């Protein structure tokens, strides 16, 4: 396991127990993000880097009982928090590195990824791995429950031109990774970039 992965695990392990209580008002944004993906009943969807599984109930509602919902995360403590919250009833929880998924190629219709891009060690290569597991024409949703400027302010930093989630940077990155960005929204209370698998 690389130092990047160890750092990410350490960061989230220390915060897993109170993660949901730190951000109690994010539920509507998650529901809106999932709704904007346009999932259908019976679809197969992965929540990549699912954390405590806050998207899983909305994903389950979107795909119905006939659909498949998987929540994958690198940090055992986050998956344990998801199970304690009962979100394992909405999707299968999988301890896995989203940069090397134990899934067949083209087995999914969509991937939802909340706050994931900033934690990827090799974003281009790692987004290509997400493309591998999604069928052509499938959807990727890069989501955050607050916009880039609000997140930067929360973290006490300035937005820079090199910000990976800036539209001018994200579109080409996705294109090099097997995706075509189809919409981009960056508002104070909501960030969502949607892309189609080429």
mmCIF file of N, CA, C and O in Angstrom, residues 62-127:
data_model
loop_
_atom_site.group_PDB
_atom_site.id
_atom_site.type_symbol
_atom_site.label_atom_id
_atom_site.label_comp_id
_atom_site.label_asym_id
_atom_site.label_seq_id
_atom_site.Cartn_x
_atom_site.Cartn_y
_atom_site.Cartn_z
ATOM 1 N N UNK A 62 -33.136 4.961 -6.304
ATOM 2 C CA UNK A 62 -33.098 5.228 -7.743
ATOM 3 C C UNK A 62 -33.127 3.956 -8.576
ATOM 4 O O UNK A 62 -33.767 3.916 -9.623
ATOM 5 N N UNK A 63 -32.438 2.912 -8.123
ATOM 6 C CA UNK A 63 -32.334 1.687 -8.941
ATOM 7 C C UNK A 63 -33.342 0.623 -8.523
ATOM 8 O O UNK A 63 -33.522 -0.368 -9.231
ATOM 9 N N UNK A 64 -33.997 0.819 -7.391
ATOM 10 C CA UNK A 64 -35.012 -0.116 -6.927
ATOM 11 C C UNK A 64 -34.441 -1.436 -6.458
ATOM 12 O O UNK A 64 -33.230 -1.666 -6.473
ATOM 13 N N UNK A 65 -35.321 -2.313 -6.061
ATOM 14 C CA UNK A 65 -34.890 -3.611 -5.529
ATOM 15 C C UNK A 65 -34.271 -4.491 -6.596
ATOM 16 O O UNK A 65 -33.499 -5.403 -6.294
ATOM 17 N N UNK A 66 -34.562 -4.217 -7.868
ATOM 18 C CA UNK A 66 -33.983 -5.005 -8.962
ATOM 19 C C UNK A 66 -32.567 -4.565 -9.305
ATOM 20 O O UNK A 66 -31.847 -5.281 -10.001
ATOM 21 N N UNK A 67 -32.172 -3.396 -8.820
ATOM 22 C CA UNK A 67 -30.844 -2.872 -9.128
ATOM 23 C C UNK A 67 -29.781 -3.384 -8.184
ATOM 24 O O UNK A 67 -30.068 -4.061 -7.193
ATOM 25 N N UNK A 68 -28.540 -3.053 -8.512
ATOM 26 C CA UNK A 68 -27.391 -3.421 -7.689
ATOM 27 C C UNK A 68 -26.724 -2.149 -7.196
ATOM 28 O O UNK A 68 -26.436 -1.245 -7.992
ATOM 29 N N UNK A 69 -26.476 -2.080 -5.895
ATOM 30 C CA UNK A 69 -25.773 -0.947 -5.295
ATOM 31 C C UNK A 69 -24.594 -1.498 -4.506
ATOM 32 O O UNK A 69 -24.760 -2.377 -3.657
ATOM 33 N N UNK A 70 -23.406 -0.981 -4.807
ATOM 34 C CA UNK A 70 -22.187 -1.378 -4.098
ATOM 35 C C UNK A 70 -21.537 -0.115 -3.553
ATOM 36 O O UNK A 70 -21.376 0.876 -4.278
ATOM 37 N N UNK A 71 -21.163 -0.140 -2.292
ATOM 38 C CA UNK A 71 -20.395 0.932 -1.702
ATOM 39 C C UNK A 71 -18.997 0.432 -1.406
ATOM 40 O O UNK A 71 -18.828 -0.483 -0.607
ATOM 41 N N UNK A 72 -18.000 0.991 -2.076
ATOM 42 C CA UNK A 72 -16.617 0.556 -1.895
ATOM 43 C C UNK A 72 -15.811 1.648 -1.202
ATOM 44 O O UNK A 72 -15.916 2.827 -1.557
ATOM 45 N N UNK A 73 -15.029 1.241 -0.223
ATOM 46 C CA UNK A 73 -14.171 2.197 0.468
ATOM 47 C C UNK A 73 -12.907 1.499 0.945
ATOM 48 O O UNK A 73 -12.911 0.297 1.218
ATOM 49 N N UNK A 74 -11.850 2.279 1.064
ATOM 50 C CA UNK A 74 -10.533 1.797 1.469
ATOM 51 C C UNK A 74 -10.393 1.690 2.985
ATOM 52 O O UNK A 74 -9.516 0.998 3.481
ATOM 53 N N UNK A 75 -11.272 2.374 3.722
ATOM 54 C CA UNK A 75 -11.111 2.523 5.164
ATOM 55 C C UNK A 75 -12.136 1.680 5.918
ATOM 56 O O UNK A 75 -13.337 1.980 5.892
ATOM 57 N N UNK A 76 -11.689 0.623 6.614
ATOM 58 C CA UNK A 76 -12.632 -0.232 7.351
ATOM 59 C C UNK A 76 -13.519 0.542 8.315
ATOM 60 O O UNK A 76 -14.707 0.240 8.430
ATOM 61 N N UNK A 77 -12.969 1.542 8.989
ATOM 62 C CA UNK A 77 -13.758 2.284 9.973
ATOM 63 C C UNK A 77 -14.932 3.019 9.331
ATOM 64 O O UNK A 77 -15.998 3.157 9.935
ATOM 65 N N UNK A 78 -14.755 3.483 8.122
ATOM 66 C CA UNK A 78 -15.864 4.149 7.421
ATOM 67 C C UNK A 78 -16.960 3.144 7.076
ATOM 68 O O UNK A 78 -18.154 3.428 7.244
ATOM 69 N N UNK A 79 -16.573 1.976 6.602
ATOM 70 C CA UNK A 79 -17.571 0.949 6.287
ATOM 71 C C UNK A 79 -18.281 0.465 7.546
ATOM 72 O O UNK A 79 -19.485 0.184 7.510
ATOM 73 N N UNK A 80 -17.567 0.398 8.657
ATOM 74 C CA UNK A 80 -18.195 0.015 9.921
ATOM 75 C C UNK A 80 -19.219 1.064 10.339
ATOM 76 O O UNK A 80 -20.315 0.721 10.818
ATOM 77 N N UNK A 81 -18.888 2.339 10.141
ATOM 78 C CA UNK A 81 -19.840 3.412 10.459
ATOM 79 C C UNK A 81 -21.065 3.321 9.539
ATOM 80 O O UNK A 81 -22.195 3.548 9.983
ATOM 81 N N UNK A 82 -20.843 2.981 8.270
ATOM 82 C CA UNK A 82 -21.968 2.814 7.342
ATOM 83 C C UNK A 82 -22.883 1.687 7.806
ATOM 84 O O UNK A 82 -24.115 1.822 7.791
ATOM 85 N N UNK A 83 -22.301 0.584 8.247
ATOM 86 C CA UNK A 83 -23.101 -0.551 8.725
ATOM 87 C C UNK A 83 -23.850 -0.185 10.002
ATOM 88 O O UNK A 83 -25.027 -0.530 10.159
ATOM 89 N N UNK A 84 -23.203 0.536 10.913
ATOM 90 C CA UNK A 84 -23.876 0.961 12.153
ATOM 91 C C UNK A 84 -25.070 1.849 11.850
ATOM 92 O O UNK A 84 -26.072 1.824 12.558
ATOM 93 N N UNK A 85 -24.965 2.628 10.781
ATOM 94 C CA UNK A 85 -26.070 3.513 10.384
ATOM 95 C C UNK A 85 -27.148 2.758 9.605
ATOM 96 O O UNK A 85 -28.152 3.354 9.218
ATOM 97 N N UNK A 86 -26.946 1.467 9.373
ATOM 98 C CA UNK A 86 -27.928 0.656 8.667
ATOM 99 C C UNK A 86 -27.880 0.778 7.158
ATOM 100 O O UNK A 86 -28.752 0.272 6.452
ATOM 101 N N UNK A 87 -26.850 1.416 6.648
ATOM 102 C CA UNK A 87 -26.792 1.637 5.196
ATOM 103 C C UNK A 87 -26.347 0.406 4.428
ATOM 104 O O UNK A 87 -26.431 0.390 3.200
ATOM 105 N N UNK A 88 -25.910 -0.606 5.145
ATOM 106 C CA UNK A 88 -25.612 -1.881 4.481
ATOM 107 C C UNK A 88 -26.906 -2.554 4.008
ATOM 108 O O UNK A 88 -26.858 -3.509 3.231
ATOM 109 N N UNK A 89 -28.055 -2.037 4.425
ATOM 110 C CA UNK A 89 -29.345 -2.540 3.934
ATOM 111 C C UNK A 89 -29.650 -1.999 2.536
ATOM 112 O O UNK A 89 -30.479 -2.557 1.821
ATOM 113 N N UNK A 90 -28.982 -0.904 2.181
ATOM 114 C CA UNK A 90 -29.225 -0.270 0.884
ATOM 115 C C UNK A 90 -28.222 -0.684 -0.180
ATOM 116 O O UNK A 90 -28.467 -0.482 -1.374
ATOM 117 N N UNK A 91 -27.092 -1.224 0.226
ATOM 118 C CA UNK A 91 -26.071 -1.638 -0.730
ATOM 119 C C UNK A 91 -25.046 -2.536 -0.078
ATOM 120 O O UNK A 91 -24.860 -2.498 1.138
ATOM 121 N N UNK A 92 -24.379 -3.331 -0.897
ATOM 122 C CA UNK A 92 -23.308 -4.194 -0.399
ATOM 123 C C UNK A 92 -22.089 -3.333 -0.108
ATOM 124 O O UNK A 92 -21.694 -2.500 -0.933
ATOM 125 N N UNK A 93 -21.503 -3.515 1.066
ATOM 126 C CA UNK A 93 -20.304 -2.769 1.439
ATOM 127 C C UNK A 93 -19.075 -3.598 1.097
ATOM 128 O O UNK A 93 -18.978 -4.769 1.464
ATOM 129 N N UNK A 94 -18.139 -2.970 0.394
ATOM 130 C CA UNK A 94 -16.965 -3.663 -0.115
ATOM 131 C C UNK A 94 -15.710 -2.929 0.316
ATOM 132 O O UNK A 94 -15.538 -1.748 -0.021
ATOM 133 N N UNK A 95 -14.850 -3.610 1.065
ATOM 134 C CA UNK A 95 -13.549 -3.042 1.424
ATOM 135 C C UNK A 95 -12.646 -3.197 0.208
ATOM 136 O O UNK A 95 -12.252 -4.310 -0.148
ATOM 137 N N UNK A 96 -12.383 -2.088 -0.467
ATOM 138 C CA UNK A 96 -11.628 -2.151 -1.715
ATOM 139 C C UNK A 96 -10.999 -0.804 -2.027
ATOM 140 O O UNK A 96 -11.502 0.253 -1.635
ATOM 141 N N UNK A 97 -9.918 -0.869 -2.758
ATOM 142 C CA UNK A 97 -9.218 0.302 -3.270
ATOM 143 C C UNK A 97 -9.846 0.650 -4.621
ATOM 144 O O UNK A 97 -9.797 -0.162 -5.554
ATOM 145 N N UNK A 98 -10.431 1.824 -4.746
ATOM 146 C CA UNK A 98 -11.112 2.172 -5.999
ATOM 147 C C UNK A 98 -10.128 2.391 -7.141
ATOM 148 O O UNK A 98 -10.545 2.511 -8.295
ATOM 149 N N UNK A 99 -8.828 2.417 -6.843
ATOM 150 C CA UNK A 99 -7.846 2.534 -7.915
ATOM 151 C C UNK A 99 -7.496 1.174 -8.520
ATOM 152 O O UNK A 99 -6.778 1.105 -9.518
ATOM 153 N N UNK A 100 -8.010 0.100 -7.927
ATOM 154 C CA UNK A 100 -7.801 -1.265 -8.441
ATOM 155 C C UNK A 100 -8.987 -2.105 -7.991
ATOM 156 O O UNK A 100 -8.889 -2.912 -7.073
ATOM 157 N N UNK A 101 -10.122 -1.902 -8.628
ATOM 158 C CA UNK A 101 -11.370 -2.517 -8.183
ATOM 159 C C UNK A 101 -11.439 -4.009 -8.506
ATOM 160 O O UNK A 101 -11.057 -4.420 -9.603
ATOM 161 N N UNK A 102 -11.934 -4.800 -7.564
ATOM 162 C CA UNK A 102 -12.102 -6.236 -7.803
ATOM 163 C C UNK A 102 -13.419 -6.528 -8.522
ATOM 164 O O UNK A 102 -14.233 -7.343 -8.076
ATOM 165 N N UNK A 103 -13.647 -5.831 -9.635
ATOM 166 C CA UNK A 103 -14.883 -5.953 -10.401
ATOM 167 C C UNK A 103 -14.555 -6.228 -11.866
ATOM 168 O O UNK A 103 -13.530 -5.760 -12.373
ATOM 169 N N UNK A 104 -15.453 -6.932 -12.537
ATOM 170 C CA UNK A 104 -15.281 -7.217 -13.958
ATOM 171 C C UNK A 104 -15.389 -5.931 -14.782
ATOM 172 O O UNK A 104 -16.116 -4.999 -14.419
ATOM 173 N N UNK A 105 -14.738 -5.903 -15.911
ATOM 174 C CA UNK A 105 -14.850 -4.776 -16.830
ATOM 175 C C UNK A 105 -16.283 -4.646 -17.335
ATOM 176 O O UNK A 105 -16.961 -5.655 -17.584
ATOM 177 N N UNK A 106 -16.742 -3.415 -17.441
ATOM 178 C CA UNK A 106 -18.063 -3.068 -17.991
ATOM 179 C C UNK A 106 -19.222 -3.741 -17.265
ATOM 180 O O UNK A 106 -20.266 -4.016 -17.857
ATOM 181 N N UNK A 107 -19.070 -3.969 -15.959
ATOM 182 C CA UNK A 107 -20.133 -4.644 -15.201
ATOM 183 C C UNK A 107 -21.131 -3.668 -14.578
ATOM 184 O O UNK A 107 -22.137 -4.099 -14.027
ATOM 185 N N UNK A 108 -20.865 -2.362 -14.670
ATOM 186 C CA UNK A 108 -21.710 -1.366 -14.029
ATOM 187 C C UNK A 108 -22.329 -0.417 -15.042
ATOM 188 O O UNK A 108 -21.786 -0.222 -16.135
ATOM 189 N N UNK A 109 -23.431 0.208 -14.628
ATOM 190 C CA UNK A 109 -24.059 1.254 -15.426
ATOM 191 C C UNK A 109 -23.608 2.644 -15.006
ATOM 192 O O UNK A 109 -23.703 3.588 -15.796
ATOM 193 N N UNK A 110 -23.138 2.777 -13.770
ATOM 194 C CA UNK A 110 -22.815 4.110 -13.269
ATOM 195 C C UNK A 110 -21.904 4.031 -12.050
ATOM 196 O O UNK A 110 -21.883 3.035 -11.331
ATOM 197 N N UNK A 111 -21.179 5.133 -11.839
ATOM 198 C CA UNK A 111 -20.368 5.323 -10.639
ATOM 199 C C UNK A 111 -20.690 6.687 -10.057
ATOM 200 O O UNK A 111 -20.718 7.691 -10.774
ATOM 201 N N UNK A 112 -20.941 6.711 -8.759
ATOM 202 C CA UNK A 112 -21.127 7.941 -7.993
ATOM 203 C C UNK A 112 -19.879 8.094 -7.129
ATOM 204 O O UNK A 112 -19.462 7.136 -6.470
ATOM 205 N N UNK A 113 -19.276 9.275 -7.130
ATOM 206 C CA UNK A 113 -18.051 9.484 -6.357
ATOM 207 C C UNK A 113 -18.128 10.828 -5.649
ATOM 208 O O UNK A 113 -18.001 11.880 -6.276
ATOM 209 N N UNK A 114 -18.338 10.792 -4.355
ATOM 210 C CA UNK A 114 -18.455 12.011 -3.552
ATOM 211 C C UNK A 114 -17.106 12.369 -2.941
ATOM 212 O O UNK A 114 -16.548 11.590 -2.169
ATOM 213 N N UNK A 115 -16.583 13.525 -3.313
ATOM 214 C CA UNK A 115 -15.336 13.996 -2.726
ATOM 215 C C UNK A 115 -14.133 13.133 -3.024
ATOM 216 O O UNK A 115 -13.110 13.255 -2.356
ATOM 217 N N UNK A 116 -14.223 12.280 -4.011
ATOM 218 C CA UNK A 116 -13.173 11.292 -4.252
ATOM 219 C C UNK A 116 -11.959 11.849 -4.984
ATOM 220 O O UNK A 116 -10.817 11.500 -4.654
ATOM 221 N N UNK A 117 -12.171 12.706 -5.958
ATOM 222 C CA UNK A 117 -11.090 13.103 -6.864
ATOM 223 C C UNK A 117 -9.884 13.656 -6.110
ATOM 224 O O UNK A 117 -8.735 13.350 -6.446
ATOM 225 N N UNK A 118 -10.121 14.440 -5.077
ATOM 226 C CA UNK A 118 -9.013 15.050 -4.335
ATOM 227 C C UNK A 118 -8.150 14.029 -3.608
ATOM 228 O O UNK A 118 -7.021 14.323 -3.231
ATOM 229 N N UNK A 119 -8.670 12.831 -3.420
ATOM 230 C CA UNK A 119 -7.930 11.797 -2.675
ATOM 231 C C UNK A 119 -7.304 10.745 -3.585
ATOM 232 O O UNK A 119 -6.685 9.797 -3.092
ATOM 233 N N UNK A 120 -7.449 10.887 -4.895
ATOM 234 C CA UNK A 120 -6.876 9.905 -5.809
ATOM 235 C C UNK A 120 -5.379 10.172 -6.002
ATOM 236 O O UNK A 120 -4.992 11.300 -6.317
ATOM 237 N N UNK A 121 -4.537 9.152 -5.855
ATOM 238 C CA UNK A 121 -3.098 9.369 -5.996
ATOM 239 C C UNK A 121 -2.674 9.695 -7.426
ATOM 240 O O UNK A 121 -1.769 10.490 -7.638
ATOM 241 N N UNK A 122 -3.333 9.093 -8.402
ATOM 242 C CA UNK A 122 -3.039 9.329 -9.828
ATOM 243 C C UNK A 122 -4.378 9.552 -10.533
ATOM 244 O O UNK A 122 -4.934 8.616 -11.110
ATOM 245 N N UNK A 123 -4.922 10.771 -10.478
ATOM 246 C CA UNK A 123 -6.299 10.992 -10.933
ATOM 247 C C UNK A 123 -6.607 10.465 -12.337
ATOM 248 O O UNK A 123 -7.644 9.831 -12.538
ATOM 249 N N UNK A 124 -5.751 10.712 -13.299
ATOM 250 C CA UNK A 124 -6.027 10.244 -14.656
ATOM 251 C C UNK A 124 -6.117 8.733 -14.732
ATOM 252 O O UNK A 124 -7.080 8.172 -15.259
ATOM 253 N N UNK A 125 -5.134 8.086 -14.185
ATOM 254 C CA UNK A 125 -5.106 6.622 -14.183
ATOM 255 C C UNK A 125 -6.264 6.054 -13.367
ATOM 256 O O UNK A 125 -6.891 5.065 -13.761
ATOM 257 N N UNK A 126 -6.558 6.676 -12.244
ATOM 258 C CA UNK A 126 -7.605 6.168 -11.360
ATOM 259 C C UNK A 126 -8.998 6.373 -11.947
ATOM 260 O O UNK A 126 -9.875 5.513 -11.796
ATOM 261 N N UNK A 127 -9.223 7.480 -12.641
ATOM 262 C CA UNK A 127 -10.494 7.678 -13.332
ATOM 263 C C UNK A 127 -10.629 6.683 -14.488
ATOM 264 O O UNK A 127 -11.732 6.254 -14.825
#
